[in-house]
C-alpha atoms as one frame of an Amber mdcrd trajectory, in Angstrom:
protein
 -19.834   5.724 -23.457 -21.600   3.730 -20.317 -22.777   6.825 -18.027 -22.385
   4.740 -14.649 -18.611   4.179 -15.684 -17.022   7.134 -14.003 -13.547   8.163
 -15.863 -10.666   8.552 -14.155  -8.417   6.327 -11.817 -10.803   5.712  -9.452
 -13.770   5.105 -11.637 -11.815   3.092 -13.912 -10.655   0.969 -10.964 -14.471
   0.619  -9.883 -15.269  -1.237 -13.022 -11.722  -3.332 -13.168 -12.743  -4.586
 -10.038 -16.108  -5.609 -11.002 -15.078  -7.277 -13.660 -12.348  -9.112 -11.859
 -15.145 -10.327  -9.431 -17.503 -11.018 -12.346 -15.121 -13.455 -13.891 -13.432
 -15.131 -10.281 -10.144 -13.554 -10.888  -8.626 -12.918  -7.702  -5.797 -10.644
  -6.999  -4.040 -10.738 -10.204  -0.777  -9.166 -11.869  -2.112  -5.577 -12.858
   0.217  -3.935 -15.436  -0.817  -0.460 -16.759   0.632   2.696 -18.222   0.141
   6.409 -17.341  -3.837   6.930 -15.810  -3.656   2.784 -16.380  -0.562   2.831
 -13.891  -2.874   4.698 -11.835  -5.467   2.868 -12.178  -3.250  -0.228 -11.327
  -1.549   1.738  -7.762  -5.564   2.032  -6.632  -6.129  -1.522  -7.188  -3.156
  -1.987  -4.864  -4.137   0.053  -2.104  -7.763  -1.578  -2.185  -6.189  -4.986
  -2.186  -7.386  -6.088  -5.121  -4.332  -6.380  -7.319  -1.898  -8.996  -5.956
   0.989  -7.420  -7.735   1.503  -4.378 -10.022   3.767  -2.765 -12.524   3.249
   0.664 -13.247   4.986   2.337 -16.573   5.007   6.569 -15.628   1.460   6.244
 -13.420  -0.341   9.657 -13.080  -1.062  11.321  -9.729   2.664  12.129  -8.614
   2.440  15.074 -10.464   2.267  19.351  -8.786  -0.253  21.399 -10.924   1.764
  23.005 -12.912   2.755  19.182 -14.345  -0.448  18.142 -14.612  -1.521  21.173
 -16.663   1.203  20.729 -18.871   0.137  16.870 -19.659  -3.443  17.748 -19.875
  -2.653  20.340 -22.608  -0.408  19.040 -24.541  -3.415  15.578 -24.762  -5.746
  18.039 -25.657  -3.754  20.164 -28.305  -3.529  16.260 -29.641  -6.294  15.596
 -29.878  -7.791  18.589 -31.261  -5.175  17.987 -34.206  -6.649  14.303 -34.202
 -10.166  15.033 -34.643  -9.585  18.475 -37.022  -6.827  17.751 -39.256  -6.809
  13.829 -39.073  -5.666  13.431 -42.724  -3.038  15.987 -42.599  -1.399  14.209
 -39.457  -1.827  10.531 -40.735   0.378  12.177 -43.756   2.399  13.659 -41.502
   2.872  11.048 -39.450   3.875   8.441 -42.777   7.078  10.375 -42.553  10.326
   9.712 -39.877  10.590  13.637 -39.538   6.845  13.874 -39.325   7.064  11.500
 -36.066   9.587  12.879 -34.826   7.872  16.506 -34.750   4.759  15.165 -33.489
   5.411  12.819 -30.886   8.238  13.366 -28.911   6.824  14.129 -26.010   5.918
  10.701 -25.876   8.856   8.056 -26.691  12.410   8.285 -26.611  13.135   7.383
 -30.378   9.828   8.825 -31.771  10.798   7.938 -35.824  10.807   4.414 -34.674
   7.082   4.276 -33.823   5.199   2.236 -36.590   3.419   4.442 -38.776   0.182
   2.687 -39.101  -0.045   2.476 -35.584   0.768   5.949 -34.233  -2.326   6.499
 -37.151  -4.557   4.305 -35.272  -3.934   5.343 -32.013  -4.834   9.189 -32.791
  -8.096   8.084 -34.062  -8.633   6.628 -30.968  -7.464   9.432 -28.785  -9.964
  11.389 -31.421 -12.997   9.395 -30.887 -12.338   8.662 -27.295 -15.905   9.562
 -25.395 -14.852   9.392 -21.743 -11.580  11.724 -22.513 -13.396  15.178 -21.245
 -14.268  13.779 -18.194 -11.116  11.713 -17.785  -9.295  14.931 -17.932 -11.394
  16.460 -15.769 -10.882  13.868 -12.957  -7.242  14.739 -13.418  -7.618  17.620
 -10.689  -8.714  15.341  -8.042  -5.999  12.537  -8.712  -2.981  11.682  -6.335
  -1.475   8.501  -6.705  -2.439   5.872  -4.243  -0.072   4.584  -1.969   0.042
   0.820  -2.016   1.034  -1.448   1.054   3.873  -3.270   1.537   2.109  -6.340
   0.926   1.405  -6.029  -2.791   5.052  -6.382  -4.779   4.903  -3.194  -6.790
   7.454  -2.058  -9.665   7.186   1.431 -11.043   8.863   2.285 -13.980   9.888
   5.849 -15.658  11.433   6.722 -18.897  14.525   9.431 -18.699  13.340  11.161
 -21.822   9.675  11.390 -20.598   7.993  14.690 -21.310   4.595  14.028 -20.895
   5.147  13.338 -17.193   8.749  13.920 -16.524  10.162  11.709 -14.407  12.726
  13.956 -12.318  10.205  14.930  -9.949   7.450  12.460  -9.984   9.747   9.761
  -9.500  10.991  11.449  -6.071   7.581  11.843  -4.976   6.469   8.384  -6.126
  10.180   6.718  -4.137   8.542   8.907  -1.144   5.313   7.912  -1.219   5.989
   4.322  -1.864   9.224   3.366  -0.405   8.397  -0.438  -0.651   7.826  -0.305
  -4.313  10.955  -0.941  -6.966  11.475   2.186  -8.970  13.339   2.026 -12.175
  14.336   4.288 -14.734  14.853   3.464 -18.486  17.267   5.474 -20.482  16.274
   6.095 -24.090  12.912   5.879 -23.355   9.681   7.971 -23.601   6.348   7.967
 -21.684   5.130   5.090 -23.414   8.321   2.996 -23.349   6.871  -0.460 -25.236
   8.402   0.679 -28.619  11.473   2.225 -27.277  12.764  -0.993 -25.513   9.868
  -3.586 -26.025  12.224  -6.347 -24.934  13.098  -4.585 -21.058   9.455  -3.732
 -20.747   8.487  -7.539 -21.096  11.284  -8.333 -18.966   9.994  -6.022 -16.472
   7.037  -7.160 -16.187   7.943 -10.513 -16.179  10.656  -9.463 -13.390  13.458
 -11.571 -15.223  15.642  -8.453 -16.320  19.028  -8.316 -14.707  18.817  -4.388
 -13.801  21.705  -2.846 -13.445  22.718   0.023 -10.588  22.205   2.614 -13.000
  18.904   1.634 -13.887  17.301   1.577 -10.512  15.961   4.789  -8.963  18.078
   5.858  -5.778
């Protein structure tokens, strides 16, 4: 891991900003999930992003909610590092995926087994994990400006960053944003409802009032 890179929403936003400048890319549409959603909102606050779609962004948590998210991810990483072969065997079965992945997905048994195994291997190998987790203590989601079109999406079955309170805080902090709740979806809704997620990003989905957050 490059020691000049500061893991966490602010540090990663610095890195993305420098990469965009180096490539001559100005105010792109930035899409992020979880901590990536927090990074996207920080880029909007800085005026770097021209448009943002954030899925379950970090930073709208209470201390207890943050500690829960940190604890679950730490436990999952410990298992991925300590007993990867056993976890891989468990993830090959639908009941195993339901047992291990239910906090992350609304339909964990539908998750591709190979993809789940690869994701756990990446979590085990992530060099910036500890430093990123430490950065969570100071992270509060940035309030972007009304000039940056922003969509914030939460899964109703998200058990990592439960939407009930965190979506309310997001609506309070970003009243100009479009806030959407997805039924049947977890923290990572891309396997739960891939077409809907794509439509959200492309702004073509015919949303119902039930999906829009009040």
